[in-house]
PDB file of C-alpha atoms in Angstrom:
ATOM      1  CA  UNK A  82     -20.154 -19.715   6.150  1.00 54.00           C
ATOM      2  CA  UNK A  83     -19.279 -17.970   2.932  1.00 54.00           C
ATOM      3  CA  UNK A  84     -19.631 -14.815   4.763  1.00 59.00           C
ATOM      4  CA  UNK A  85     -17.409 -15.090   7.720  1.00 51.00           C
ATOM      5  CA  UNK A  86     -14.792 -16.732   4.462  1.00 52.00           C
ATOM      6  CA  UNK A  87     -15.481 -13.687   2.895  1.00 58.00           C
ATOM      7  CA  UNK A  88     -15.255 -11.471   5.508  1.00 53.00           C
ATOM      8  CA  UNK A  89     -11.535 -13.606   6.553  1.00 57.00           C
ATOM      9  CA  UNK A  90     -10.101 -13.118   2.862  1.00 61.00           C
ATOM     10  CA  UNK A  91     -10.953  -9.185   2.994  1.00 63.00           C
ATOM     11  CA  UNK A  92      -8.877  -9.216   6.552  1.00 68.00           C
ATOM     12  CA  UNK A  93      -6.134 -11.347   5.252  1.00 74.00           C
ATOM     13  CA  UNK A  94      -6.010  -9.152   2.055  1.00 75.00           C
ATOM     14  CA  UNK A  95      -5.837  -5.991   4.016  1.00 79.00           C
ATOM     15  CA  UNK A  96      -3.412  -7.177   5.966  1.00 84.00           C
ATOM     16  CA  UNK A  97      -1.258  -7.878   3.216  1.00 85.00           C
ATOM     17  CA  UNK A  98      -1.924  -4.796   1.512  1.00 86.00           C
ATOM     18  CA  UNK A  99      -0.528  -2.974   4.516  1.00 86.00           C
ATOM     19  CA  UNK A 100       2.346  -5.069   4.758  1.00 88.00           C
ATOM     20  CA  UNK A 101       3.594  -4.663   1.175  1.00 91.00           C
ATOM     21  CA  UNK A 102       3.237  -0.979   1.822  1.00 91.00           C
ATOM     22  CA  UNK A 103       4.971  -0.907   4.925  1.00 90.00           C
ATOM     23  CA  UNK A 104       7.544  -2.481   3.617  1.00 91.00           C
ATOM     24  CA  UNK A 105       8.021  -0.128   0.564  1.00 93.00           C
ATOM     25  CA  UNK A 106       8.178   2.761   2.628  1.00 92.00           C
ATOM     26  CA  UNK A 107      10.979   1.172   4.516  1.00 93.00           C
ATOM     27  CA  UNK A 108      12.293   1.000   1.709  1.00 94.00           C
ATOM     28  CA  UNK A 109      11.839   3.956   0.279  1.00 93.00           C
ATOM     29  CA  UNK A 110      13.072   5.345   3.387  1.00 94.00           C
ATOM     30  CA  UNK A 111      16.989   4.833   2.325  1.00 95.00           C
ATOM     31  CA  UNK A 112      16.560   3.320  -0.984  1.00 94.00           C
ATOM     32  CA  UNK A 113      15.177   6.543  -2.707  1.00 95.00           C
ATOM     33  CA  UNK A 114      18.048   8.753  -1.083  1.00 95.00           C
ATOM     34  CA  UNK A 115      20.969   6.306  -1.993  1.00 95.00           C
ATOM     35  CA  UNK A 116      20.161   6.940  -5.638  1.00 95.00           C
ATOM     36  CA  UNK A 117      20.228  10.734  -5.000  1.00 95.00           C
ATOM     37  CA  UNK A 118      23.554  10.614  -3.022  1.00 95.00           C
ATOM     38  CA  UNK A 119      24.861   8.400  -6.151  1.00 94.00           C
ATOM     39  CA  UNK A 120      23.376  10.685  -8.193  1.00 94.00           C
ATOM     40  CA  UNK A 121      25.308  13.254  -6.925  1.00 93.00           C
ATOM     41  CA  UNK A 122      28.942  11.567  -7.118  1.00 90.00           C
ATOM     42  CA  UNK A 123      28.245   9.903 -10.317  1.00 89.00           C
ATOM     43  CA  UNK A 124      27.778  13.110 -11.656  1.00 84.00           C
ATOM     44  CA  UNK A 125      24.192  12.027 -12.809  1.00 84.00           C
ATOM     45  CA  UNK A 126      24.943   8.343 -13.670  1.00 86.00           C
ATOM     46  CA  UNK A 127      23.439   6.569 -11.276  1.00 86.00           C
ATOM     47  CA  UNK A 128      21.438   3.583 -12.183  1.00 86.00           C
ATOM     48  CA  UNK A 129      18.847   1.290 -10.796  1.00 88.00           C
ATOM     49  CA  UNK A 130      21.191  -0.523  -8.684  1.00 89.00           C
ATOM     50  CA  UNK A 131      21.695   2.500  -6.463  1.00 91.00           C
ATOM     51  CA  UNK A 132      18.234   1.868  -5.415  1.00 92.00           C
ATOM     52  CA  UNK A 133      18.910  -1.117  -3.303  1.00 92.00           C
ATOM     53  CA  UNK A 134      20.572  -1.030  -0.396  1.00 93.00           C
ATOM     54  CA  UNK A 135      22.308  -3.564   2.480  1.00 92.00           C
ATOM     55  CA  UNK A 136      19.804  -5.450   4.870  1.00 94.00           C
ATOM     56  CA  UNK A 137      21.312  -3.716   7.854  1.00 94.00           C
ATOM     57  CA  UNK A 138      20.286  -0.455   6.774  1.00 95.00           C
ATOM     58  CA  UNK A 139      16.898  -1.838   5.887  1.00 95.00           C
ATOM     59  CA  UNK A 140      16.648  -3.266   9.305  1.00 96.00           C
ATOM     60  CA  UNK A 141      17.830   0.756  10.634  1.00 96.00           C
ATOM     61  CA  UNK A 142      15.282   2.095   8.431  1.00 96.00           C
ATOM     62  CA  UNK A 143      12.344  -0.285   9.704  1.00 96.00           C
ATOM     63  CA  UNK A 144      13.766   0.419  13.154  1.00 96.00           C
ATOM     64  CA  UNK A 145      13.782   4.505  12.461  1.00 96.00           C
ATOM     65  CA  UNK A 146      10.286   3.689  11.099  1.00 95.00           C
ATOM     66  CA  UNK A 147       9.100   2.669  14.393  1.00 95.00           C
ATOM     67  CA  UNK A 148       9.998   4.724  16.296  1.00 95.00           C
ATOM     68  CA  UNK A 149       8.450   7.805  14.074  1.00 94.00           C
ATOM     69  CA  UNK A 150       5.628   6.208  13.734  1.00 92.00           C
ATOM     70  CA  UNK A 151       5.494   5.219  18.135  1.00 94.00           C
ATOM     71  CA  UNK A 152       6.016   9.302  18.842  1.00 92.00           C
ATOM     72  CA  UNK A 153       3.713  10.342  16.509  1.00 89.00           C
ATOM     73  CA  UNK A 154       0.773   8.065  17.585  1.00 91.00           C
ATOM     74  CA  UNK A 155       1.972   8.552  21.128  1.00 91.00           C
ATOM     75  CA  UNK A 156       1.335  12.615  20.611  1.00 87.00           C
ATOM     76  CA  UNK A 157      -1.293  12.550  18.483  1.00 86.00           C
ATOM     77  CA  UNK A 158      -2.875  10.400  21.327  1.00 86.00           C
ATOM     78  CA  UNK A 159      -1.649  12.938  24.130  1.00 84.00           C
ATOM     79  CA  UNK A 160      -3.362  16.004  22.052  1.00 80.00           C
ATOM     80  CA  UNK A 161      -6.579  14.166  21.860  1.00 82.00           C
ATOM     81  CA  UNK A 162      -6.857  13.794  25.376  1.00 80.00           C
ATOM     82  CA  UNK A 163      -5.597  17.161  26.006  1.00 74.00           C
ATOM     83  CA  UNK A 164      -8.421  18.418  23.512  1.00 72.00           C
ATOM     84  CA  UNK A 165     -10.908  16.031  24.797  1.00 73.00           C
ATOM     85  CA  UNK A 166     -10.559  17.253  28.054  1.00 71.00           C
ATOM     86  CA  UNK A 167     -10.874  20.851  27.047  1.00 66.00           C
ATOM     87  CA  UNK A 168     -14.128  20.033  25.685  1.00 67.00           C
ATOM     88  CA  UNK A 169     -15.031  18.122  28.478  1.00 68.00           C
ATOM     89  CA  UNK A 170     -14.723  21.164  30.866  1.00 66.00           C
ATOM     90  CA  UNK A 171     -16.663  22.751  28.181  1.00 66.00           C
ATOM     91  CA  UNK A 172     -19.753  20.819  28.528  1.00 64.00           C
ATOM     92  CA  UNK A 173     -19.180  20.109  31.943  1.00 64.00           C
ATOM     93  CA  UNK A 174     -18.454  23.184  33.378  1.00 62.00           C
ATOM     94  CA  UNK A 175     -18.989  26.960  33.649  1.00 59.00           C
ATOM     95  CA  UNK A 176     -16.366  27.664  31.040  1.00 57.00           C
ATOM     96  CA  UNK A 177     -17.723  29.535  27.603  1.00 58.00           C
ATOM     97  CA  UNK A 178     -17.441  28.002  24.545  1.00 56.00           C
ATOM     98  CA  UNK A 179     -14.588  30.742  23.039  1.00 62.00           C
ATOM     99  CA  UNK A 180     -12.476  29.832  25.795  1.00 65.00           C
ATOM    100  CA  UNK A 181     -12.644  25.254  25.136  1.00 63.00           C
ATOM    101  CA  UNK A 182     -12.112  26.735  21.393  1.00 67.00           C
ATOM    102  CA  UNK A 183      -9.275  28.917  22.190  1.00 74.00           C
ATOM    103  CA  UNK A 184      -7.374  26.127  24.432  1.00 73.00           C
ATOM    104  CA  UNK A 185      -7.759  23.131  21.560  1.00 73.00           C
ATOM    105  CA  UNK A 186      -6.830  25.489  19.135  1.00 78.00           C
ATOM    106  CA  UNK A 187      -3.460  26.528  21.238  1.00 83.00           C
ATOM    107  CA  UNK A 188      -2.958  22.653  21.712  1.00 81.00           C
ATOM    108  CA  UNK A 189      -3.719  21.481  18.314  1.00 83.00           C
ATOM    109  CA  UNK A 190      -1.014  24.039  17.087  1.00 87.00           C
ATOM    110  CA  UNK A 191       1.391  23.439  19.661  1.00 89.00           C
ATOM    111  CA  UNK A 192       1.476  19.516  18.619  1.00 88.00           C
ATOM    112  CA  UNK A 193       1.984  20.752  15.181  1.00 89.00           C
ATOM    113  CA  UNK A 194       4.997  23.056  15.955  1.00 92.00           C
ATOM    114  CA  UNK A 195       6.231  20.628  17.926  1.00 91.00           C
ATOM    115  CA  UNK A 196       6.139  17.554  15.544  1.00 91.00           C
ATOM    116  CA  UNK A 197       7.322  19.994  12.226  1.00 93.00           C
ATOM    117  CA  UNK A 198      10.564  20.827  14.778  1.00 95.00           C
ATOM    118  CA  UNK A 199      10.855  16.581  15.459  1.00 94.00           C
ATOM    119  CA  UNK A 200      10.826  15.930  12.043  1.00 94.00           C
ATOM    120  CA  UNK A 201      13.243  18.369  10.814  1.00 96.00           C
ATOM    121  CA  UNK A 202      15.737  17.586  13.622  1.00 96.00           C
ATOM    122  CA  UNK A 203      15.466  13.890  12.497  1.00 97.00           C
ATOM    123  CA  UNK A 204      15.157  14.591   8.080  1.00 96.00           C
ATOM    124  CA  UNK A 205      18.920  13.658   8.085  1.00 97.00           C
ATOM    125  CA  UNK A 206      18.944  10.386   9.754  1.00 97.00           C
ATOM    126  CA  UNK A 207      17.966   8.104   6.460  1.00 96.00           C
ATOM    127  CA  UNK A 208      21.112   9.480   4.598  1.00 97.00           C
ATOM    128  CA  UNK A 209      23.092   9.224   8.154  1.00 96.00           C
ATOM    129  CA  UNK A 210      22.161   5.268   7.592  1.00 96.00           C
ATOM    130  CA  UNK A 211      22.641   5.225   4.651  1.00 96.00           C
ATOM    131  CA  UNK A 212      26.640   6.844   4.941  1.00 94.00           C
ATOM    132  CA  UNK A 213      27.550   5.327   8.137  1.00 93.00           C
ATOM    133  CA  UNK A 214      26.873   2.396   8.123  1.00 89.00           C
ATOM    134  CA  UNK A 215      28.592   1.743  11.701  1.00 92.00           C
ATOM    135  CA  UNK A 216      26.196   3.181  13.430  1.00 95.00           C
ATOM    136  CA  UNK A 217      23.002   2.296  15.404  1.00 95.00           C
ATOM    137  CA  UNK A 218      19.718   3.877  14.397  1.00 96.00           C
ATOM    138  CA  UNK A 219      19.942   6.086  17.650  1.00 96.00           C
ATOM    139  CA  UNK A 220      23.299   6.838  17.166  1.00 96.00           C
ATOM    140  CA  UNK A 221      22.024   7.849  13.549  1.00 96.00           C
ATOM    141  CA  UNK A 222      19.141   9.854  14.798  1.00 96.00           C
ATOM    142  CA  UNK A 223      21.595  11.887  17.616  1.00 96.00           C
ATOM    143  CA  UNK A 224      23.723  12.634  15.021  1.00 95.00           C
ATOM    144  CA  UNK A 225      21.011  14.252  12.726  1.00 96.00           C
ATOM    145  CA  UNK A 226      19.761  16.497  15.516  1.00 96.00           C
ATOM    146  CA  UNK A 227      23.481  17.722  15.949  1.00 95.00           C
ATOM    147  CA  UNK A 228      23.884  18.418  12.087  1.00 95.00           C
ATOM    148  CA  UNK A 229      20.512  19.868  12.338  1.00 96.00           C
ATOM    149  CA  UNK A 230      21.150  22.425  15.480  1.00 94.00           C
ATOM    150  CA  UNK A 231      21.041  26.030  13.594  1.00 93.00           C
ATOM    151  CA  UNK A 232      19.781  24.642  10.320  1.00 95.00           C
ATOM    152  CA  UNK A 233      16.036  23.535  10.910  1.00 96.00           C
ATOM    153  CA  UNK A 234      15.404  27.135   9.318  1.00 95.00           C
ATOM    154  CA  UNK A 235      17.378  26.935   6.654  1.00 95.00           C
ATOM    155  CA  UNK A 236      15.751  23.829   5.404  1.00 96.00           C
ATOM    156  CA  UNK A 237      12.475  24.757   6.086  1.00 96.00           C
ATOM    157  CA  UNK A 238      12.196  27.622   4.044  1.00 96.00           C
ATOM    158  CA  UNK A 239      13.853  25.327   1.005  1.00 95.00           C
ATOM    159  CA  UNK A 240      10.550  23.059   1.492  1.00 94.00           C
ATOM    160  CA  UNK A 241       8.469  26.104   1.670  1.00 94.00           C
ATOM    161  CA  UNK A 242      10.275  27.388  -1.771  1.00 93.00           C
ATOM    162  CA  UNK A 243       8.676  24.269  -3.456  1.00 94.00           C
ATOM    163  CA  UNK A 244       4.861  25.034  -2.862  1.00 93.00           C
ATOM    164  CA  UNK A 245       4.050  27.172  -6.140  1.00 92.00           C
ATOM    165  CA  UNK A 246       5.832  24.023  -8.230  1.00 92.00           C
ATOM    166  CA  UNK A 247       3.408  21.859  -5.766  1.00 92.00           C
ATOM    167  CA  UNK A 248       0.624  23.944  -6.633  1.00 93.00           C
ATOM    168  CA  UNK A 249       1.422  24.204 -10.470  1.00 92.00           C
ATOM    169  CA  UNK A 250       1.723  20.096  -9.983  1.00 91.00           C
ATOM    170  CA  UNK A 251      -1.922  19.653  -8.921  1.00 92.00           C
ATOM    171  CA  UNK A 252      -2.969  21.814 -11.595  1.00 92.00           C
ATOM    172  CA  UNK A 253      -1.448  19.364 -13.979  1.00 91.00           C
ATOM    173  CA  UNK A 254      -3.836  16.456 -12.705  1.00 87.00           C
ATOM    174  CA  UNK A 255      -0.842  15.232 -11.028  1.00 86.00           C
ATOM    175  CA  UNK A 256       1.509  14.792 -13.653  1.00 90.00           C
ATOM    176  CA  UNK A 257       4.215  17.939 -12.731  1.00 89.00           C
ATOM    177  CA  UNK A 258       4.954  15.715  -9.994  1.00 91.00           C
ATOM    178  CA  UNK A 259       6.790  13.375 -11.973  1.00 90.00           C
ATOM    179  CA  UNK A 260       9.401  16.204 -12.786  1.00 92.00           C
ATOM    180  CA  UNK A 261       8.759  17.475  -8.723  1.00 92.00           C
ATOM    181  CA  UNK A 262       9.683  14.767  -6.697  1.00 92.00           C
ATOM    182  CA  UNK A 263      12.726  14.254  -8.200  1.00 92.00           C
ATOM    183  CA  UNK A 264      13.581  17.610  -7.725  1.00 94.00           C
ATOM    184  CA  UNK A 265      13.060  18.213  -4.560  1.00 94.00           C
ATOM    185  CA  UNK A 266      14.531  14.867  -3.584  1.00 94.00           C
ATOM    186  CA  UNK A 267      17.604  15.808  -5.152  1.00 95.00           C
ATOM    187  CA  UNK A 268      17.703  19.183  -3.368  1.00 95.00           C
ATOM    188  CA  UNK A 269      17.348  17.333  -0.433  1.00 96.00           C
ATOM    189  CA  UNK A 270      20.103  15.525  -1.001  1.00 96.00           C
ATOM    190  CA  UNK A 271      22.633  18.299  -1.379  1.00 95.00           C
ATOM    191  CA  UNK A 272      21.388  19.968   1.708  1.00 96.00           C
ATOM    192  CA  UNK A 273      22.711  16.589   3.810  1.00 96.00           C
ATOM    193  CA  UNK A 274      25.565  16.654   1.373  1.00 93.00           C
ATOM    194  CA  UNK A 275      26.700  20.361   1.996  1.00 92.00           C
ATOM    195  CA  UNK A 276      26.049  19.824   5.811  1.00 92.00           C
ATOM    196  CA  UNK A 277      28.180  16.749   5.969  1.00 87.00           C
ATOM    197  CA  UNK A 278      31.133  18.193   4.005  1.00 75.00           C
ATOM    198  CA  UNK A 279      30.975  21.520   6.195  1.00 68.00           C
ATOM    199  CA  UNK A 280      30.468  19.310   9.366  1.00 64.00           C
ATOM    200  CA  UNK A 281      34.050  17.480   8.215  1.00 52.00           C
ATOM    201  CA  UNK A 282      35.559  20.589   7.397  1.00 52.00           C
ATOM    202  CA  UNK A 283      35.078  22.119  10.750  1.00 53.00           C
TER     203      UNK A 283
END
């Protein structure tokens, strides 16, 4: 009896546990990029109150959430059978073993071209939330992909420009991070600020 008790409180505290963090990454989702946007047009004065945010954009974010979270497990699903089936015909079949290797490599890289391109069409849509608060979380998402179109690149390469200050974090047990994540949080910030001033502009 004390087992299967046991056994219920470790369930019940796990499932907890992954609530709670759900639910901060929700959060996080448009709470961390209001401060940066206040950041911004405060002129570096924002405070802690520009962390929280409306309940209708939480409800967008948890909604956006969702539905990253649906396509990814929904591809990541796809690839595996893809790749299962590769090495299926492997085992099963006359075909050699650099061939099976060569296809679930193709795949597996594929999938990750394909996601990195998803998820830079879509970086925009927490500060979309966040700034218009009229629309719907599709509406939100469309409307990243359009500020995106021609500028995936351009964005890319800014992420790729913070790997030596990643690098130089880990060495620091960690710690650089502190200083990191601001900064590139920040930079990411202007980028959706200078695309949504040029975007009004035009």
């Amino acid at each position: 009896m004390s087992t299967v008790l046991s056994l219920f409180q470790d369930e019940t505290s796990s499932i907890i546990t992954f609530i709670l963090v759900f639910g901060l990454g929700v959060w996080a989702t448009v709470g961390l990029p209001n401060f940066y946007l206040m950041f911004i047009e405060k002129i570096g004065n924002a405070s802690f109150s520009d962390l929280l945010v409306s309940m209708s954009k939480l409800v967008k974010s948890l909604i956006f959430t969702i539905i990253i979270s649906l396509v990814v497990f929904v591809s990541t699903f796809i690839v595996m059978f893809v790749v299962g089936g590769a090495i299926a015909s492997f085992i099963f079949t006359d075909i050699t073993l650099g061939l099976g290797a060569i296809i679930g490599i193709l795949v597996i890289c594929l999938f990750i071209i394909a996601l990195t391109i998803f998820d830079l069409a879509l970086v925009l849509t927490p500060y979309i939330i966040i700034e218009h608060e009229h629309l719907s979380t599709i509406e939100a998402m469309s409307l990243s992909i359009k500020m995106m179109k021609g500028n995936k690149w351009r964005y890319f390469v800014i992420q790729l420009s913070f790997i030596g200050w990643a690098i130089l974090a880990i060495l620091t047990l960690g710690i650089g991070y502190l200083w990191l994540i601001p900064y590139v949080s920040l930079t990411q910030a202007n980028f959706y600020r200078d695309l949504s001033f040029n975007s009004i502009n035009n």
